[in-house]
PDB file of C-alpha atoms and ligand atoms in Angstrom:
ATOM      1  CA  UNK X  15      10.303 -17.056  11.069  1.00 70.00           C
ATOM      2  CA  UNK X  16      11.196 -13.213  10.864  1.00 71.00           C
ATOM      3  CA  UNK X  17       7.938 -11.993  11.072  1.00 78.00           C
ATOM      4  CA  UNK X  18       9.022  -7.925  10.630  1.00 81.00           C
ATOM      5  CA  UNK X  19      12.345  -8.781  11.810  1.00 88.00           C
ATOM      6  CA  UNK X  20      13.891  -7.488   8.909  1.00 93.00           C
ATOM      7  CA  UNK X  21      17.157  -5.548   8.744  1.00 94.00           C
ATOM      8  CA  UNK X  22      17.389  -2.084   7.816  1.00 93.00           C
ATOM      9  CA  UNK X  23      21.146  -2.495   6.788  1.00 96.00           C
ATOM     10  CA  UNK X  24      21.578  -5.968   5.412  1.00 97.00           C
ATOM     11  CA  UNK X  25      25.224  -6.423   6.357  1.00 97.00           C
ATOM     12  CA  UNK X  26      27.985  -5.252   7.602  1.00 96.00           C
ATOM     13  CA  UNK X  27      31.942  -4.789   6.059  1.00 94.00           C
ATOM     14  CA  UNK X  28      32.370  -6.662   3.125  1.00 93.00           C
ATOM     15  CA  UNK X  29      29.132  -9.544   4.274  1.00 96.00           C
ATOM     16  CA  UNK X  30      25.513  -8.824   2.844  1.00 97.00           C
ATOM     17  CA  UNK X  31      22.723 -10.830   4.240  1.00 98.00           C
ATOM     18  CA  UNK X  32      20.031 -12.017   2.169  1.00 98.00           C
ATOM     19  CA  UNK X  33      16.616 -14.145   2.593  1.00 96.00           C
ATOM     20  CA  UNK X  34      16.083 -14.806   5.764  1.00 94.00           C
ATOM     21  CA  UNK X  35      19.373 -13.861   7.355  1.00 95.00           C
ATOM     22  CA  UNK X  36      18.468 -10.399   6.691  1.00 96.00           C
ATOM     23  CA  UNK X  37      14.993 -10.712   8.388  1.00 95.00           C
ATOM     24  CA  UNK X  38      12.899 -10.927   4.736  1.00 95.00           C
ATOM     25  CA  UNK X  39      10.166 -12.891   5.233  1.00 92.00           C
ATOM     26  CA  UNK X  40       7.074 -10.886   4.585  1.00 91.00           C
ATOM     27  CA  UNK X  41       5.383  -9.770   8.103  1.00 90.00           C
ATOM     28  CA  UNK X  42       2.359 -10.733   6.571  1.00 88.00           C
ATOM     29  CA  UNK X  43       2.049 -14.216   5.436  1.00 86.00           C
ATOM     30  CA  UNK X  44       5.532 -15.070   6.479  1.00 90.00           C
ATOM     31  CA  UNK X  45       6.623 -16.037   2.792  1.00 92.00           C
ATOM     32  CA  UNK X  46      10.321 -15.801   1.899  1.00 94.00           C
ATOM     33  CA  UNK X  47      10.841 -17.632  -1.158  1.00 95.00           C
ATOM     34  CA  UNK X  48      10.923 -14.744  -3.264  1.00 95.00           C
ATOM     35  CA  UNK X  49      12.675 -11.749  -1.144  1.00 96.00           C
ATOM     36  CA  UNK X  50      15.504 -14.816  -0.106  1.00 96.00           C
ATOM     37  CA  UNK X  51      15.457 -14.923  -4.608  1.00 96.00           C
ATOM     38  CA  UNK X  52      15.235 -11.056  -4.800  1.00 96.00           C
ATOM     39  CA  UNK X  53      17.554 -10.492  -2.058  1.00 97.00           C
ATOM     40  CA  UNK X  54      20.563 -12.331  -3.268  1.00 97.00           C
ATOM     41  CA  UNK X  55      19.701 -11.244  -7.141  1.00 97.00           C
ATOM     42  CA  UNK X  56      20.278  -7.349  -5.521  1.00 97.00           C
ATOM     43  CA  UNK X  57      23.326  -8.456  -3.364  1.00 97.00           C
ATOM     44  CA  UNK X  58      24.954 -10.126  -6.517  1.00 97.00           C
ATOM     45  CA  UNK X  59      24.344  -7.404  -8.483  1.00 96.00           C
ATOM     46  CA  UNK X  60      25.739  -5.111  -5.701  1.00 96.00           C
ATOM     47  CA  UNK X  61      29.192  -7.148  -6.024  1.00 96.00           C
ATOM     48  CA  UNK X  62      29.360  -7.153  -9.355  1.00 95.00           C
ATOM     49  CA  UNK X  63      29.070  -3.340  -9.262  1.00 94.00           C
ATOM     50  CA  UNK X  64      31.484  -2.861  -6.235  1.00 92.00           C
ATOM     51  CA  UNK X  65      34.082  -5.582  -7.978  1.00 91.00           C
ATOM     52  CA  UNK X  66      36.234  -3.207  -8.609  1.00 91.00           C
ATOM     53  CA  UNK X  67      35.397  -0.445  -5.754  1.00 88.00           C
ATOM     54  CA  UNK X  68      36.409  -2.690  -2.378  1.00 78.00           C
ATOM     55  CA  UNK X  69      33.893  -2.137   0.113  1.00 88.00           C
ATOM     56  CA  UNK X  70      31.031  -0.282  -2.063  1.00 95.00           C
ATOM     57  CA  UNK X  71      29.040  -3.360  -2.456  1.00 96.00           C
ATOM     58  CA  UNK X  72      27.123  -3.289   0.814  1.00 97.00           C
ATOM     59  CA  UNK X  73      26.601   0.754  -0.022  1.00 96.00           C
ATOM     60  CA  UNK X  74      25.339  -0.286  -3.512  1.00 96.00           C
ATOM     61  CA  UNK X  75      23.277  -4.063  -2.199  1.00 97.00           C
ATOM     62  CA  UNK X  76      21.674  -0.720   0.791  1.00 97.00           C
ATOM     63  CA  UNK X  77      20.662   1.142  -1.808  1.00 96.00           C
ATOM     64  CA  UNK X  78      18.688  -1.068  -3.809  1.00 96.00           C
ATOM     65  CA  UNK X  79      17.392  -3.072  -0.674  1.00 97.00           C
ATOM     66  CA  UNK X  80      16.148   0.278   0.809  1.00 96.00           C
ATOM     67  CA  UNK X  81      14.412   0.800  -2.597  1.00 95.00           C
ATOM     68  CA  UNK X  82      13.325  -2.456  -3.922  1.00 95.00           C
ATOM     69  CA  UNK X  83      12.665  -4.668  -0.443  1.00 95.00           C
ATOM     70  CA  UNK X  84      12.281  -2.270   2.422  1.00 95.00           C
ATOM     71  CA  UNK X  85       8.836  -0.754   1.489  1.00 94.00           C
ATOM     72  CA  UNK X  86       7.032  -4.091   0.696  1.00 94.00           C
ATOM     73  CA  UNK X  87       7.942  -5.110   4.420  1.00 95.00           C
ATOM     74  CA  UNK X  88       6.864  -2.121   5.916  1.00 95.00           C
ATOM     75  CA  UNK X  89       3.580  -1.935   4.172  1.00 94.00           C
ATOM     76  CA  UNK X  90       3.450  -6.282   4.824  1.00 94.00           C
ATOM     77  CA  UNK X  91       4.039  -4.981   8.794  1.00 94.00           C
ATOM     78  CA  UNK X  92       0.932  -2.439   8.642  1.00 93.00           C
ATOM     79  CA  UNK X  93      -0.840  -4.752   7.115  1.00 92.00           C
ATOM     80  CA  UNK X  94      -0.518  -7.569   9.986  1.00 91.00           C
ATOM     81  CA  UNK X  95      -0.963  -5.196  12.302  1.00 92.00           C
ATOM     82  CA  UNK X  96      -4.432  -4.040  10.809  1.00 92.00           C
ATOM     83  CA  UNK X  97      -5.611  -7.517  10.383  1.00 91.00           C
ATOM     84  CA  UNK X  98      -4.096  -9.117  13.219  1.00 90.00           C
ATOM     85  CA  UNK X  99      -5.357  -6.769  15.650  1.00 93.00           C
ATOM     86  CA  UNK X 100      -8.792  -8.408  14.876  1.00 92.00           C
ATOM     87  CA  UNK X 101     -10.025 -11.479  17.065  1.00 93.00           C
ATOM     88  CA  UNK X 102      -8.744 -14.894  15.678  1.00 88.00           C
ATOM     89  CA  UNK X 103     -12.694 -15.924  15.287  1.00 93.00           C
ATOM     90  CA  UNK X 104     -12.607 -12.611  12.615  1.00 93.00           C
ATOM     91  CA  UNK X 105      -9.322 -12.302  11.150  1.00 90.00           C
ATOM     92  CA  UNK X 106      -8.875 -16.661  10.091  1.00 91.00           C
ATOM     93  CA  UNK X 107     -12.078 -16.245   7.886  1.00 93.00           C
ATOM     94  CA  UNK X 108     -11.207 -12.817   6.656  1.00 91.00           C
ATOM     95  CA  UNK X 109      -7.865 -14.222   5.321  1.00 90.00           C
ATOM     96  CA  UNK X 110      -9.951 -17.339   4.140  1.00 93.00           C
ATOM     97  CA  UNK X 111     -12.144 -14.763   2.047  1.00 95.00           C
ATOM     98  CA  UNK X 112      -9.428 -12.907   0.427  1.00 92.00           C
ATOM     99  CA  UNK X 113      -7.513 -15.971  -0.496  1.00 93.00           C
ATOM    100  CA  UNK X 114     -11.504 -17.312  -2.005  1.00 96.00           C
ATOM    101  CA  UNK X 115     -11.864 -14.386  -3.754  1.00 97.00           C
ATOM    102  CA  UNK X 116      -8.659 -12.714  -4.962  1.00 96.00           C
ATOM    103  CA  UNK X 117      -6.186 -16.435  -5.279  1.00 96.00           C
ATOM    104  CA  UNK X 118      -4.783 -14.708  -8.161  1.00 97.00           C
ATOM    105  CA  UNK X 119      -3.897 -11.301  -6.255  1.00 96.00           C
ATOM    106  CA  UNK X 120      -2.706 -12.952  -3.634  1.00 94.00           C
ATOM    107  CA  UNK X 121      -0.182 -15.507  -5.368  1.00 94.00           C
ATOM    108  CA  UNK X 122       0.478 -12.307  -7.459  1.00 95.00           C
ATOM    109  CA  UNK X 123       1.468 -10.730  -4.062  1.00 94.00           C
ATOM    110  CA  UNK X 124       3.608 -13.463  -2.606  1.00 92.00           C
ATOM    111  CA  UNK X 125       5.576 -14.154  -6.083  1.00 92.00           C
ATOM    112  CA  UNK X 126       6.246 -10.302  -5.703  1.00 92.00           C
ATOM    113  CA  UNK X 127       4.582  -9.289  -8.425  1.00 93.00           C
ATOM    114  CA  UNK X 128       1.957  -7.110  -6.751  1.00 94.00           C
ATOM    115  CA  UNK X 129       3.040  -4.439  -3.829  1.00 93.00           C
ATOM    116  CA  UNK X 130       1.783  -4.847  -0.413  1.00 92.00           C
ATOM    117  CA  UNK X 131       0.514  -1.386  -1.146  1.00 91.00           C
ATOM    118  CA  UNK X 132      -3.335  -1.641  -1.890  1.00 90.00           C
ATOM    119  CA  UNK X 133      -1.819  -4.616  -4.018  1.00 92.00           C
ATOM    120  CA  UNK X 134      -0.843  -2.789  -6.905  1.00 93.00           C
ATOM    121  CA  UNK X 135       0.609  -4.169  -9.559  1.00 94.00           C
ATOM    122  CA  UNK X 136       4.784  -3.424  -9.485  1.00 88.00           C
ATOM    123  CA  UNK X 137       6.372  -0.961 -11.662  1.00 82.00           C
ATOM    124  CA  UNK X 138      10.055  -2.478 -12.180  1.00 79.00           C
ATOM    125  CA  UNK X 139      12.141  -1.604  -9.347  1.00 80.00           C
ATOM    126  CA  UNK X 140      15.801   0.602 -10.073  1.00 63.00           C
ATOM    127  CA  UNK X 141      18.668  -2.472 -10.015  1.00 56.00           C
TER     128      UNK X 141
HETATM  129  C1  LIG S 212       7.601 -24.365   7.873  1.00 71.25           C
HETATM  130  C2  LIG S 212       7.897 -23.250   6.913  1.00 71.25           C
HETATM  131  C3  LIG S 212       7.077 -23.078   5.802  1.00 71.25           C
HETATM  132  C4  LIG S 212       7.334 -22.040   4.891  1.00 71.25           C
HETATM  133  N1  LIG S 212       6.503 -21.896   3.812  1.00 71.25           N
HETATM  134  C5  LIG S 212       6.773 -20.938   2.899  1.00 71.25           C
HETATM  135  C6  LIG S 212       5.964 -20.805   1.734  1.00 71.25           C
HETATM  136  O1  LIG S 212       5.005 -21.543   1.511  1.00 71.25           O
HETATM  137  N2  LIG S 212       6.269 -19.813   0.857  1.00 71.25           N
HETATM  138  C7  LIG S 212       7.322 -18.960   1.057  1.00 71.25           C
HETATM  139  O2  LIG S 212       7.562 -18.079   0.227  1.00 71.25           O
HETATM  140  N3  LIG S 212       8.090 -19.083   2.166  1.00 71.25           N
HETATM  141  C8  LIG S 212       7.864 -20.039   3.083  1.00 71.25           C
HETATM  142  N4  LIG S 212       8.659 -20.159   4.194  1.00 71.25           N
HETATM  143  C9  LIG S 212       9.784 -19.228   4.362  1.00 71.25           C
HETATM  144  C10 LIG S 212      10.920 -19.656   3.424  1.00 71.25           C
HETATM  145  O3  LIG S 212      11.161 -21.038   3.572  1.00 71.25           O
HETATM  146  C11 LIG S 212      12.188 -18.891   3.778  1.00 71.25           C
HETATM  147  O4  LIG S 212      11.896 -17.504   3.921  1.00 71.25           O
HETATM  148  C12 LIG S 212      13.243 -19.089   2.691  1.00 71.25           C
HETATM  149  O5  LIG S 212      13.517 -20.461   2.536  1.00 71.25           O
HETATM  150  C13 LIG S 212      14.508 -18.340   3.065  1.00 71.25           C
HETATM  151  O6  LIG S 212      15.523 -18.710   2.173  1.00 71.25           O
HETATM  152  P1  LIG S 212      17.022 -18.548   2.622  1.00 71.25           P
HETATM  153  O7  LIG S 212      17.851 -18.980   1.456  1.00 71.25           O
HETATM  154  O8  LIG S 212      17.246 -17.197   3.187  1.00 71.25           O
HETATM  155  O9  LIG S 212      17.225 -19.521   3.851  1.00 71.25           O
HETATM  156  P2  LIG S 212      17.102 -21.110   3.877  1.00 71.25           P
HETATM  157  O10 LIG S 212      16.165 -21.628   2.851  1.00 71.25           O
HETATM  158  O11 LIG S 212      16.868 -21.458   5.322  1.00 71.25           O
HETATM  159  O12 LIG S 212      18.548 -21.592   3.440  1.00 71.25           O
HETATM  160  C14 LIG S 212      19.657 -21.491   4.312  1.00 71.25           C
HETATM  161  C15 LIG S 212      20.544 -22.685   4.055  1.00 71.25           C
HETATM  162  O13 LIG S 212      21.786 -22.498   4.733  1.00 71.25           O
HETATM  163  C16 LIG S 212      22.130 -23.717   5.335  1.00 71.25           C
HETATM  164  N5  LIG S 212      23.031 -23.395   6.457  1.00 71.25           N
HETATM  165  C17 LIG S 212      22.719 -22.903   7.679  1.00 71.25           C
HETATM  166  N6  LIG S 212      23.815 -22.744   8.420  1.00 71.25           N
HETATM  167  C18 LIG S 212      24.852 -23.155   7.657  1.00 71.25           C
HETATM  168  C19 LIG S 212      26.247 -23.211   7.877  1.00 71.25           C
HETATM  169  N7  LIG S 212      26.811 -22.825   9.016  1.00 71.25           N
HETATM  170  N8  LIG S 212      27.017 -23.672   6.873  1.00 71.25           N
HETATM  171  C20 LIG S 212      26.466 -24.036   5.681  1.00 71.25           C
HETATM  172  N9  LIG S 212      25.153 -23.999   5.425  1.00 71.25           N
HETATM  173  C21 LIG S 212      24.357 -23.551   6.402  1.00 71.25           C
HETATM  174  C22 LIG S 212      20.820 -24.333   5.776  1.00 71.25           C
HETATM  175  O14 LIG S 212      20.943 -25.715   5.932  1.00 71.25           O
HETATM  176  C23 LIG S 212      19.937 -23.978   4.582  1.00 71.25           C
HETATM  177  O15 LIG S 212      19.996 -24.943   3.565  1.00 71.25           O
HETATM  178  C24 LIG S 212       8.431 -21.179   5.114  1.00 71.25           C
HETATM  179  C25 LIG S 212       9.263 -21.366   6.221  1.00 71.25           C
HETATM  180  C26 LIG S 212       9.003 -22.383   7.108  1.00 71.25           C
HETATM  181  C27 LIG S 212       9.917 -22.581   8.295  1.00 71.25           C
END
């Protein structure tokens, strides 16, 4: 599992790496169903856009993963390292807690909807 592995450049030439190939599993809870969905919606729209511009579409798939994808795994990364720091006797029953009493942030979170940041609700990212 990329736990904070993730890429800053997903790719390289003409290949773009999505999911987990890029690293996109969030450093948090380790879920990648949705940035391996996100990921590859970006990167297809990045070829579509670079169809007829050879060798733009990693510059355009950069673009959008640096705006769309890289924040939520930095702020997933500070997270971990705030709550993982804590003793595995504290931090199991804190995540118990949360899941208890926010379930509906949390899925909210993983599905992408909410931001790792103070779990916010999203505001559409640029495509
Ligand atoms: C045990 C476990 C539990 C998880 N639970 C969750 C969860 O509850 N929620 C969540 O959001 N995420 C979860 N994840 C993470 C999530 O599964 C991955 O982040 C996500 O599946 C990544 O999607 P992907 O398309 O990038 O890669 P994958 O789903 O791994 O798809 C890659 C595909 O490529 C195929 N492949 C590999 N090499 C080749 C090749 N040379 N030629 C052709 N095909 C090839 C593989 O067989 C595979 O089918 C879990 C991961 C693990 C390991």
């Amino acid at each position: 599992m990329p736990y904070g592995n993730y890429f800053k450049v997903p790719g390289c030439g003409n290949t773009l790496l999505v999911g987990d190939a890029a690293g996109l599993a969030d450093p948090f809870l380790g879920e990648g169903i949705y940035y391996a969905h996100r990921s590859a919606e970006l990167a297809a729209r990045a070829v579509i856009a670079g169809f007829t511009r050879p060798g733009q579409a990693l510059a355009f798939y950069r673009e959008s993963f640096r705006r769309c994808l890289l924040p939520e795994m930095r702020y997933a990364w500070a997270g971990r390292q705030v709550v993982f720091a804590l003793p595995p006797r504290l931090y199991y029953p804190f995540l118990v807690l949360f899941l208890r009493l926010a379930p509906k942030i949390a899925e909210q979170t993983i599905q992408g909807r909410r931001s790792f940041r103070w779990f916010r609700l999203k505001t559409p990212c640029p495509r």
